[in-house]
PDB file of C-alpha atoms in Angstrom:
ATOM      1  CA  MET A   1     -16.532  -3.762  17.000  1.00  0.00           C
ATOM      2  CA  ALA A   2     -15.842  -0.276  15.577  1.00  0.00           C
ATOM      3  CA  ARG A   3     -16.665   2.725  17.759  1.00  0.00           C
ATOM      4  CA  THR A   4     -18.604   5.454  15.941  1.00  0.00           C
ATOM      5  CA  LEU A   5     -18.842   9.161  16.721  1.00  0.00           C
ATOM      6  CA  ILE A   6     -21.926  10.871  15.294  1.00  0.00           C
ATOM      7  CA  VAL A   7     -21.496  14.621  14.987  1.00  0.00           C
ATOM      8  CA  GLY A   8     -25.045  15.946  14.709  1.00  0.00           C
ATOM      9  CA  ILE A   9     -26.822  13.247  16.680  1.00  0.00           C
ATOM     10  CA  ASP A  10     -29.746  15.667  17.034  1.00  0.00           C
ATOM     11  CA  THR A  11     -30.493  15.427  13.287  1.00  0.00           C
ATOM     12  CA  VAL A  12     -32.850  12.819  11.824  1.00  0.00           C
ATOM     13  CA  ALA A  13     -29.883  11.152  10.119  1.00  0.00           C
ATOM     14  CA  GLY A  14     -27.764  11.129  13.258  1.00  0.00           C
ATOM     15  CA  SER A  15     -30.530   9.953  15.550  1.00  0.00           C
ATOM     16  CA  SER A  16     -31.598   7.078  13.307  1.00  0.00           C
ATOM     17  CA  LEU A  17     -27.988   5.961  12.814  1.00  0.00           C
ATOM     18  CA  ALA A  18     -27.352   6.040  16.575  1.00  0.00           C
ATOM     19  CA  GLN A  19     -30.369   3.801  17.184  1.00  0.00           C
ATOM     20  CA  GLN A  20     -29.163   1.364  14.535  1.00  0.00           C
ATOM     21  CA  LEU A  21     -25.514   1.166  15.628  1.00  0.00           C
ATOM     22  CA  ALA A  22     -26.045   1.224  19.402  1.00  0.00           C
ATOM     23  CA  LYS A  23     -27.629  -2.230  19.172  1.00  0.00           C
ATOM     24  CA  ARG A  24     -24.284  -3.800  18.317  1.00  0.00           C
ATOM     25  CA  SER A  25     -21.351  -1.421  18.881  1.00  0.00           C
ATOM     26  CA  GLU A  26     -20.110   1.576  20.855  1.00  0.00           C
ATOM     27  CA  VAL A  27     -21.575   4.911  19.802  1.00  0.00           C
ATOM     28  CA  SER A  28     -21.054   8.454  21.055  1.00  0.00           C
ATOM     29  CA  GLY A  29     -22.761  11.578  19.801  1.00  0.00           C
ATOM     30  CA  LEU A  30     -22.351  15.343  19.759  1.00  0.00           C
ATOM     31  CA  TRP A  31     -25.358  17.571  19.234  1.00  0.00           C
ATOM     32  CA  PHE A  32     -25.574  20.981  17.560  1.00  0.00           C
ATOM     33  CA  SER A  33     -28.831  22.595  18.685  1.00  0.00           C
ATOM     34  CA  GLY A  34     -30.208  20.802  21.719  1.00  0.00           C
ATOM     35  CA  PRO A  35     -29.600  17.835  24.025  1.00  0.00           C
ATOM     36  CA  LYS A  36     -30.211  14.447  22.444  1.00  0.00           C
ATOM     37  CA  SER A  37     -29.971  11.214  24.374  1.00  0.00           C
ATOM     38  CA  HIS A  38     -30.024   7.598  23.234  1.00  0.00           C
ATOM     39  CA  GLN A  39     -29.952   4.438  25.292  1.00  0.00           C
ATOM     40  CA  GLY A  40     -26.422   3.070  25.402  1.00  0.00           C
ATOM     41  CA  CYS A  41     -24.992   6.186  23.741  1.00  0.00           C
ATOM     42  CA  GLN A  42     -22.975   8.909  25.482  1.00  0.00           C
ATOM     43  CA  THR A  43     -23.860  12.377  24.129  1.00  0.00           C
ATOM     44  CA  GLY A  44     -22.834  15.981  24.657  1.00  0.00           C
ATOM     45  CA  ARG A  45     -22.731  19.410  23.042  1.00  0.00           C
ATOM     46  CA  VAL A  46     -20.287  19.862  20.175  1.00  0.00           C
ATOM     47  CA  ASN A  47     -17.315  22.071  20.971  1.00  0.00           C
ATOM     48  CA  SER A  48     -13.660  22.056  20.012  1.00  0.00           C
ATOM     49  CA  GLU A  49     -12.562  20.023  23.018  1.00  0.00           C
ATOM     50  CA  SER A  50     -15.305  17.402  22.795  1.00  0.00           C
ATOM     51  CA  LEU A  51     -14.794  17.046  19.053  1.00  0.00           C
ATOM     52  CA  ARG A  52     -11.069  16.342  19.379  1.00  0.00           C
ATOM     53  CA  LYS A  53     -11.535  14.013  22.331  1.00  0.00           C
ATOM     54  CA  GLU A  54     -14.387  11.965  20.870  1.00  0.00           C
ATOM     55  CA  ALA A  55     -12.822  11.761  17.392  1.00  0.00           C
ATOM     56  CA  ALA A  56      -9.615  10.386  18.892  1.00  0.00           C
ATOM     57  CA  ALA A  57     -11.585   7.711  20.762  1.00  0.00           C
ATOM     58  CA  ALA A  58     -13.650   6.657  17.703  1.00  0.00           C
ATOM     59  CA  ASP A  59     -12.835   4.545  14.661  1.00  0.00           C
ATOM     60  CA  VAL A  60     -15.347   6.289  12.388  1.00  0.00           C
ATOM     61  CA  VAL A  61     -16.732   9.839  12.547  1.00  0.00           C
ATOM     62  CA  VAL A  62     -20.067  10.539  10.817  1.00  0.00           C
ATOM     63  CA  PHE A  63     -20.947  14.202  10.217  1.00  0.00           C
ATOM     64  CA  CYS A  64     -24.685  14.933   9.950  1.00  0.00           C
ATOM     65  CA  GLY A  65     -25.299  18.637   9.367  1.00  0.00           C
ATOM     66  CA  GLY A  66     -27.733  20.756   7.409  1.00  0.00           C
ATOM     67  CA  ALA A  67     -27.112  18.813   4.199  1.00  0.00           C
ATOM     68  CA  ALA A  68     -28.415  15.683   5.953  1.00  0.00           C
ATOM     69  CA  GLN A  69     -31.859  17.268   6.226  1.00  0.00           C
ATOM     70  CA  SER A  70     -34.416  16.224   3.618  1.00  0.00           C
ATOM     71  CA  SER A  71     -34.278  18.563   0.625  1.00  0.00           C
ATOM     72  CA  TRP A  72     -38.093  18.447   0.728  1.00  0.00           C
ATOM     73  CA  ASP A  73     -38.235  20.013   4.196  1.00  0.00           C
ATOM     74  CA  PRO A  74     -39.284  23.690   4.400  1.00  0.00           C
ATOM     75  CA  GLY A  75     -36.136  24.598   6.355  1.00  0.00           C
ATOM     76  CA  PHE A  76     -33.653  22.963   4.004  1.00  0.00           C
ATOM     77  CA  GLY A  77     -30.698  25.160   3.080  1.00  0.00           C
ATOM     78  CA  ASP A  78     -29.296  26.069   6.505  1.00  0.00           C
ATOM     79  CA  PHE A  79     -25.692  24.838   6.490  1.00  0.00           C
ATOM     80  CA  THR A  80     -24.615  26.554   9.701  1.00  0.00           C
ATOM     81  CA  SER A  81     -23.406  23.254  11.170  1.00  0.00           C
ATOM     82  CA  GLU A  82     -21.116  22.602   8.222  1.00  0.00           C
ATOM     83  CA  ARG A  83     -19.814  26.164   8.234  1.00  0.00           C
ATOM     84  CA  GLN A  84     -19.042  26.124  11.937  1.00  0.00           C
ATOM     85  CA  TRP A  85     -17.826  22.574  12.503  1.00  0.00           C
ATOM     86  CA  LEU A  86     -16.968  20.594   9.364  1.00  0.00           C
ATOM     87  CA  SER A  87     -13.431  21.942   8.896  1.00  0.00           C
ATOM     88  CA  GLU A  88     -12.692  21.409  12.578  1.00  0.00           C
ATOM     89  CA  CYS A  89     -14.112  17.894  12.323  1.00  0.00           C
ATOM     90  CA  ILE A  90     -11.861  17.184   9.335  1.00  0.00           C
ATOM     91  CA  ASP A  91      -8.831  18.402  11.295  1.00  0.00           C
ATOM     92  CA  ALA A  92      -9.747  16.209  14.273  1.00  0.00           C
ATOM     93  CA  VAL A  93     -10.220  13.156  12.047  1.00  0.00           C
ATOM     94  CA  HIS A  94      -6.936  13.819  10.241  1.00  0.00           C
ATOM     95  CA  SER A  95      -5.003  14.232  13.497  1.00  0.00           C
ATOM     96  CA  ALA A  96      -6.445  11.023  14.927  1.00  0.00           C
ATOM     97  CA  GLY A  97      -6.157   9.035  11.694  1.00  0.00           C
ATOM     98  CA  ARG A  98      -9.858   8.107  11.638  1.00  0.00           C
ATOM     99  CA  ARG A  99     -12.402   7.504   8.883  1.00  0.00           C
ATOM    100  CA  LEU A 100     -14.803  10.326   8.006  1.00  0.00           C
ATOM    101  CA  VAL A 101     -18.321  10.042   6.618  1.00  0.00           C
ATOM    102  CA  LEU A 102     -20.343  13.042   5.420  1.00  0.00           C
ATOM    103  CA  ILE A 103     -24.106  12.767   5.066  1.00  0.00           C
ATOM    104  CA  SER A 104     -24.861  14.904   2.024  1.00  0.00           C
ATOM    105  CA  SER A 105     -27.926  15.555  -0.110  1.00  0.00           C
ATOM    106  CA  ASP A 106     -29.676  14.694  -3.345  1.00  0.00           C
ATOM    107  CA  ALA A 107     -29.969  18.463  -3.821  1.00  0.00           C
ATOM    108  CA  VAL A 108     -26.635  18.367  -5.652  1.00  0.00           C
ATOM    109  CA  PHE A 109     -28.461  16.859  -8.647  1.00  0.00           C
ATOM    110  CA  CYS A 110     -30.686  18.612 -11.169  1.00  0.00           C
ATOM    111  CA  GLY A 111     -31.209  16.239 -14.133  1.00  0.00           C
ATOM    112  CA  PRO A 112     -31.841  16.074 -17.045  1.00  0.00           C
ATOM    113  CA  TRP A 113     -32.068  12.295 -16.758  1.00  0.00           C
ATOM    114  CA  VAL A 114     -33.792  10.329 -14.005  1.00  0.00           C
ATOM    115  CA  PHE A 115     -32.151   8.061 -11.420  1.00  0.00           C
ATOM    116  CA  HIS A 116     -28.674   9.538 -11.092  1.00  0.00           C
ATOM    117  CA  ASP A 117     -25.878   7.034 -10.507  1.00  0.00           C
ATOM    118  CA  ASP A 118     -23.439   7.291  -7.597  1.00  0.00           C
ATOM    119  CA  ASP A 119     -20.876   9.004  -9.827  1.00  0.00           C
ATOM    120  CA  SER A 120     -23.340  11.161 -11.787  1.00  0.00           C
ATOM    121  CA  SER A 121     -21.980  14.481 -13.025  1.00  0.00           C
ATOM    122  CA  ALA A 122     -25.403  16.083 -13.537  1.00  0.00           C
ATOM    123  CA  VAL A 123     -24.980  18.495 -10.647  1.00  0.00           C
ATOM    124  CA  ALA A 124     -27.078  21.593 -10.109  1.00  0.00           C
ATOM    125  CA  SER A 125     -25.798  25.167 -10.285  1.00  0.00           C
ATOM    126  CA  ASP A 126     -28.043  26.790  -7.670  1.00  0.00           C
ATOM    127  CA  ARG A 127     -26.708  28.236  -4.414  1.00  0.00           C
ATOM    128  CA  PHE A 128     -27.632  25.228  -2.296  1.00  0.00           C
ATOM    129  CA  ALA A 129     -25.934  22.757  -4.621  1.00  0.00           C
ATOM    130  CA  LYS A 130     -22.780  24.840  -4.892  1.00  0.00           C
ATOM    131  CA  THR A 131     -22.531  25.086  -1.112  1.00  0.00           C
ATOM    132  CA  ILE A 132     -23.047  21.354  -0.597  1.00  0.00           C
ATOM    133  CA  LEU A 133     -20.527  20.481  -3.316  1.00  0.00           C
ATOM    134  CA  LYS A 134     -17.974  22.746  -1.622  1.00  0.00           C
ATOM    135  CA  TYR A 135     -18.346  20.818   1.629  1.00  0.00           C
ATOM    136  CA  GLU A 136     -18.238  17.503  -0.219  1.00  0.00           C
ATOM    137  CA  SER A 137     -14.947  18.489  -1.831  1.00  0.00           C
ATOM    138  CA  LEU A 138     -13.418  19.157   1.588  1.00  0.00           C
ATOM    139  CA  VAL A 139     -14.369  15.675   2.770  1.00  0.00           C
ATOM    140  CA  ALA A 140     -13.296  14.042  -0.503  1.00  0.00           C
ATOM    141  CA  GLY A 141      -9.768  15.228   0.260  1.00  0.00           C
ATOM    142  CA  VAL A 142      -9.659  13.071   3.394  1.00  0.00           C
ATOM    143  CA  ALA A 143      -8.198   9.592   2.855  1.00  0.00           C
ATOM    144  CA  ASP A 144     -10.753   6.740   2.841  1.00  0.00           C
ATOM    145  CA  SER A 145     -13.664   9.129   3.363  1.00  0.00           C
ATOM    146  CA  LEU A 146     -17.269   8.386   2.391  1.00  0.00           C
ATOM    147  CA  ILE A 147     -19.816  10.889   1.054  1.00  0.00           C
ATOM    148  CA  VAL A 148     -23.435   9.739   1.232  1.00  0.00           C
ATOM    149  CA  ARG A 149     -26.051  11.428  -0.922  1.00  0.00           C
ATOM    150  CA  THR A 150     -29.585  10.868   0.329  1.00  0.00           C
ATOM    151  CA  ASN A 151     -33.020  12.338   1.070  1.00  0.00           C
ATOM    152  CA  ILE A 152     -34.059  11.131   4.520  1.00  0.00           C
ATOM    153  CA  THR A 153     -37.714  11.988   4.960  1.00  0.00           C
ATOM    154  CA  GLY A 154     -38.683  11.814   8.627  1.00  0.00           C
ATOM    155  CA  THR A 155     -41.524  12.971  10.850  1.00  0.00           C
ATOM    156  CA  THR A 156     -39.854  15.478  13.196  1.00  0.00           C
ATOM    157  CA  ALA A 157     -41.531  18.809  13.897  1.00  0.00           C
ATOM    158  CA  GLY A 158     -41.141  21.202  10.979  1.00  0.00           C
ATOM    159  CA  SER A 159     -40.429  18.468   8.445  1.00  0.00           C
ATOM    160  CA  PHE A 160     -42.284  18.170   5.157  1.00  0.00           C
ATOM    161  CA  VAL A 161     -44.184  15.104   6.420  1.00  0.00           C
ATOM    162  CA  ALA A 162     -45.117  16.618   9.795  1.00  0.00           C
ATOM    163  CA  GLU A 163     -46.221  19.918   8.263  1.00  0.00           C
ATOM    164  CA  THR A 164     -48.335  18.185   5.632  1.00  0.00           C
ATOM    165  CA  VAL A 165     -50.024  15.778   8.033  1.00  0.00           C
ATOM    166  CA  ASP A 166     -50.710  18.557  10.570  1.00  0.00           C
ATOM    167  CA  ALA A 167     -52.322  20.698   7.869  1.00  0.00           C
ATOM    168  CA  ILE A 168     -54.582  17.846   6.768  1.00  0.00           C
ATOM    169  CA  ARG A 169     -55.649  17.055  10.336  1.00  0.00           C
ATOM    170  CA  ASP A 170     -56.273  20.751  11.043  1.00  0.00           C
ATOM    171  CA  VAL A 171     -58.332  21.031   7.824  1.00  0.00           C
ATOM    172  CA  ARG A 172     -55.963  23.588   6.336  1.00  0.00           C
ATOM    173  CA  LEU A 173     -54.993  23.942   2.684  1.00  0.00           C
ATOM    174  CA  VAL A 174     -51.434  22.797   2.019  1.00  0.00           C
ATOM    175  CA  LYS A 175     -49.659  23.689  -1.225  1.00  0.00           C
ATOM    176  CA  VAL A 176     -47.115  21.078  -2.239  1.00  0.00           C
ATOM    177  CA  ASP A 177     -44.382  21.059  -4.892  1.00  0.00           C
ATOM    178  CA  ALA A 178     -45.228  18.861  -7.878  1.00  0.00           C
ATOM    179  CA  ALA A 179     -42.151  19.612  -9.985  1.00  0.00           C
ATOM    180  CA  THR A 180     -39.223  18.292  -7.916  1.00  0.00           C
ATOM    181  CA  PHE A 181     -38.622  14.564  -8.273  1.00  0.00           C
ATOM    182  CA  ALA A 182     -36.625  12.581  -5.734  1.00  0.00           C
ATOM    183  CA  THR A 183     -36.252   9.104  -4.244  1.00  0.00           C
ATOM    184  CA  PRO A 184     -36.890   9.652  -0.517  1.00  0.00           C
ATOM    185  CA  ILE A 185     -36.019   7.069   2.119  1.00  0.00           C
ATOM    186  CA  ALA A 186     -37.264   6.511   5.673  1.00  0.00           C
ATOM    187  CA  PRO A 187     -34.774   7.091   8.524  1.00  0.00           C
ATOM    188  CA  GLU A 188     -34.765   3.419   9.565  1.00  0.00           C
ATOM    189  CA  ASN A 189     -34.021   2.196   6.044  1.00  0.00           C
ATOM    190  CA  PHE A 190     -31.293   4.801   5.628  1.00  0.00           C
ATOM    191  CA  ALA A 191     -29.595   3.848   8.899  1.00  0.00           C
ATOM    192  CA  ALA A 192     -29.600   0.140   8.076  1.00  0.00           C
ATOM    193  CA  ALA A 193     -28.075   0.784   4.652  1.00  0.00           C
ATOM    194  CA  LEU A 194     -25.396   3.111   6.010  1.00  0.00           C
ATOM    195  CA  ALA A 195     -24.511   0.627   8.752  1.00  0.00           C
ATOM    196  CA  GLY A 196     -23.822  -1.919   6.015  1.00  0.00           C
ATOM    197  CA  CYS A 197     -21.552   0.561   4.234  1.00  0.00           C
ATOM    198  CA  LEU A 198     -19.643   1.255   7.453  1.00  0.00           C
ATOM    199  CA  ASP A 199     -19.205  -2.470   8.086  1.00  0.00           C
ATOM    200  CA  GLY A 200     -17.937  -2.969   4.545  1.00  0.00           C
ATOM    201  CA  GLY A 201     -15.491  -0.048   4.617  1.00  0.00           C
ATOM    202  CA  THR A 202     -17.178   1.710   1.681  1.00  0.00           C
ATOM    203  CA  THR A 203     -15.374   4.849   0.507  1.00  0.00           C
ATOM    204  CA  GLY A 204     -15.946   7.488  -2.157  1.00  0.00           C
ATOM    205  CA  TYR A 205     -19.497   8.474  -3.108  1.00  0.00           C
ATOM    206  CA  VAL A 206     -22.588   6.349  -2.504  1.00  0.00           C
ATOM    207  CA  ASN A 207     -26.304   6.951  -2.991  1.00  0.00           C
ATOM    208  CA  ILE A 208     -28.694   5.770  -0.276  1.00  0.00           C
ATOM    209  CA  ALA A 209     -32.274   6.266  -1.442  1.00  0.00           C
ATOM    210  CA  GLY A 210     -35.648   4.690  -2.001  1.00  0.00           C
ATOM    211  CA  ALA A 211     -36.453   2.646  -5.086  1.00  0.00           C
ATOM    212  CA  GLU A 212     -39.304   4.816  -6.417  1.00  0.00           C
ATOM    213  CA  ARG A 213     -39.214   8.423  -7.568  1.00  0.00           C
ATOM    214  CA  SER A 214     -41.881  10.870  -6.520  1.00  0.00           C
ATOM    215  CA  THR A 215     -42.602  14.564  -6.104  1.00  0.00           C
ATOM    216  CA  PRO A 216     -43.578  15.958  -2.698  1.00  0.00           C
ATOM    217  CA  PHE A 217     -47.138  16.341  -4.005  1.00  0.00           C
ATOM    218  CA  HIS A 218     -47.514  12.744  -5.153  1.00  0.00           C
ATOM    219  CA  PHE A 219     -45.821  11.520  -1.993  1.00  0.00           C
ATOM    220  CA  ALA A 220     -48.190  13.581   0.172  1.00  0.00           C
ATOM    221  CA  MET A 221     -51.172  12.097  -1.664  1.00  0.00           C
ATOM    222  CA  ALA A 222     -49.825   8.562  -1.162  1.00  0.00           C
ATOM    223  CA  LEU A 223     -49.166   9.214   2.531  1.00  0.00           C
ATOM    224  CA  ALA A 224     -52.653  10.657   3.083  1.00  0.00           C
ATOM    225  CA  ASN A 225     -54.154   7.600   1.417  1.00  0.00           C
ATOM    226  CA  HIS A 226     -52.001   5.269   3.550  1.00  0.00           C
ATOM    227  CA  LEU A 227     -53.085   7.070   6.732  1.00  0.00           C
ATOM    228  CA  ASP A 228     -56.743   7.159   5.646  1.00  0.00           C
ATOM    229  CA  LEU A 229     -56.700  10.951   5.719  1.00  0.00           C
ATOM    230  CA  PRO A 230     -58.590  13.208   3.283  1.00  0.00           C
ATOM    231  CA  SER A 231     -56.476  14.521   0.443  1.00  0.00           C
ATOM    232  CA  GLU A 232     -58.693  17.400  -0.724  1.00  0.00           C
ATOM    233  CA  GLN A 233     -56.547  19.942   1.140  1.00  0.00           C
ATOM    234  CA  ILE A 234     -53.388  18.929  -0.716  1.00  0.00           C
ATOM    235  CA  GLN A 235     -52.939  21.318  -3.626  1.00  0.00           C
ATOM    236  CA  SER A 236     -50.458  20.693  -6.418  1.00  0.00           C
ATOM    237  CA  VAL A 237     -48.037  23.525  -7.116  1.00  0.00           C
ATOM    238  CA  ALA A 238     -46.075  23.377 -10.346  1.00  0.00           C
ATOM    239  CA  GLY A 239     -47.122  26.231 -12.600  1.00  0.00           C
ATOM    240  CA  ASN A 240     -44.276  27.261 -14.872  1.00  0.00           C
ATOM    241  CA  LYS A 241     -41.660  25.863 -12.520  1.00  0.00           C
ATOM    242  CA  LYS A 242     -38.932  23.902 -14.266  1.00  0.00           C
ATOM    243  CA  THR A 243     -38.877  20.199 -13.449  1.00  0.00           C
ATOM    244  CA  VAL A 244     -36.014  19.290 -11.119  1.00  0.00           C
ATOM    245  CA  GLU A 245     -34.773  15.698 -11.145  1.00  0.00           C
ATOM    246  CA  ARG A 246     -32.993  14.537  -7.978  1.00  0.00           C
ATOM    247  CA  SER A 247     -33.911  10.854  -8.111  1.00  0.00           C
ATOM    248  CA  MET A 248     -31.038   8.450  -7.497  1.00  0.00           C
ATOM    249  CA  ARG A 249     -30.081   4.893  -8.374  1.00  0.00           C
ATOM    250  CA  CYS A 250     -28.276   2.900  -5.668  1.00  0.00           C
ATOM    251  CA  ASN A 251     -25.894   0.847  -7.800  1.00  0.00           C
ATOM    252  CA  ARG A 252     -23.083   0.558  -5.267  1.00  0.00           C
ATOM    253  CA  LEU A 253     -25.431  -0.533  -2.488  1.00  0.00           C
ATOM    254  CA  ARG A 254     -26.755  -3.299  -4.707  1.00  0.00           C
ATOM    255  CA  ASP A 255     -23.531  -4.411  -6.365  1.00  0.00           C
ATOM    256  CA  GLU A 256     -21.071  -4.085  -3.489  1.00  0.00           C
ATOM    257  CA  ARG A 257     -23.211  -4.523  -0.384  1.00  0.00           C
ATOM    258  CA  ASP A 258     -26.061  -6.663  -1.793  1.00  0.00           C
ATOM    259  CA  GLN A 259     -28.571  -4.173  -0.390  1.00  0.00           C
ATOM    260  CA  HIS A 260     -31.656  -3.113  -2.298  1.00  0.00           C
ATOM    261  CA  ALA A 261     -33.423   0.236  -2.181  1.00  0.00           C
ATOM    262  CA  PRO A 262     -36.748  -0.024  -0.286  1.00  0.00           C
ATOM    263  CA  LEU A 263     -40.067   0.397  -2.045  1.00  0.00           C
ATOM    264  CA  MET A 264     -42.397   3.297  -1.310  1.00  0.00           C
ATOM    265  CA  ARG A 265     -44.784   1.019   0.576  1.00  0.00           C
ATOM    266  CA  SER A 266     -42.090   0.222   3.131  1.00  0.00           C
ATOM    267  CA  MET A 267     -41.385   3.908   3.644  1.00  0.00           C
ATOM    268  CA  LEU A 268     -45.044   4.787   4.136  1.00  0.00           C
ATOM    269  CA  GLU A 269     -45.348   2.043   6.753  1.00  0.00           C
ATOM    270  CA  CYS A 270     -42.300   3.357   8.626  1.00  0.00           C
ATOM    271  CA  LEU A 271     -43.637   6.916   8.601  1.00  0.00           C
ATOM    272  CA  ALA A 272     -47.114   5.826   9.688  1.00  0.00           C
ATOM    273  CA  GLU A 273     -45.636   3.959  12.643  1.00  0.00           C
ATOM    274  CA  ALA A 274     -43.490   6.953  13.632  1.00  0.00           C
ATOM    275  CA  LEU A 275     -46.456   9.349  13.418  1.00  0.00           C
ATOM    276  CA  ASP A 276     -48.559   6.997  15.537  1.00  0.00           C
ATOM    277  CA  ASP A 277     -45.819   6.789  18.168  1.00  0.00           C
ATOM    278  CA  GLN A 278     -45.597  10.589  18.271  1.00  0.00           C
ATOM    279  CA  ARG A 279     -49.348  10.951  18.714  1.00  0.00           C
ATOM    280  CA  GLN A 280     -49.368   8.440  21.568  1.00  0.00           C
ATOM    281  CA  LEU A 281     -46.522  10.256  23.314  1.00  0.00           C
ATOM    282  CA  SER A 282     -48.353  13.554  22.844  1.00  0.00           C
ATOM    283  CA  VAL A 283     -51.540  12.149  24.378  1.00  0.00           C
ATOM    284  CA  ALA A 284     -49.602  10.613  27.264  1.00  0.00           C
ATOM    285  CA  ALA A 285     -47.920  13.936  27.982  1.00  0.00           C
TER     286      ALA A 285
END
């Protein structure tokens, strides 16, 4: 079985992938911001020595930095991890002759059409998109590399979901974007799809997303309804803001891997379960 190194195991993308892969193969992880442990997975802080050592021992290196964060999250746009470590990761992978996977973002897209294909050229021109595309181009120059565009919407502290749910439960008004369309995916669904791509040796660009497009506002309303929470505090914010279209179609997943994008209902169930687990842990603590 292939051994995988996850650089950024403390991200939602990295953590969910570690849980998926550790069930059936060797996994190691390096974290950026704080210690992250997983059963059956050796982890440590990222530094030049650990990066070279772990990359040499792995078959595949998956880089999960700031671009791997959901573009819906309030903190999206911090690419410090890529700036500090991506070039060094590329050098380590090149020296060891390993495969490299970059978890990127749907924020590279802007429209005008809906459901961008894996090879869509409708890229945005804003600062975030330009920065992400620059990092993608570095990885695209590595032989047999894979660039994954996604929008993993999890429940960690500070995320769009966590902030919205906390505001509703605290009876606070929450203003939510109603002009940015995307096809979000739950961490578990993302990890399962990416594991299939790793098994199949997928290279190039691939979209991993949900099957249904939504704005943060409409998604928040659906989540509140699924959790039986009041939705009166969720306020739509669109105004004169230009519609942004980041929704994606997962053609390669379907045609090459026989995997189908999950429906919104599946994602809501995953998020509800994760939120319930977090509340139980909080009560226990």
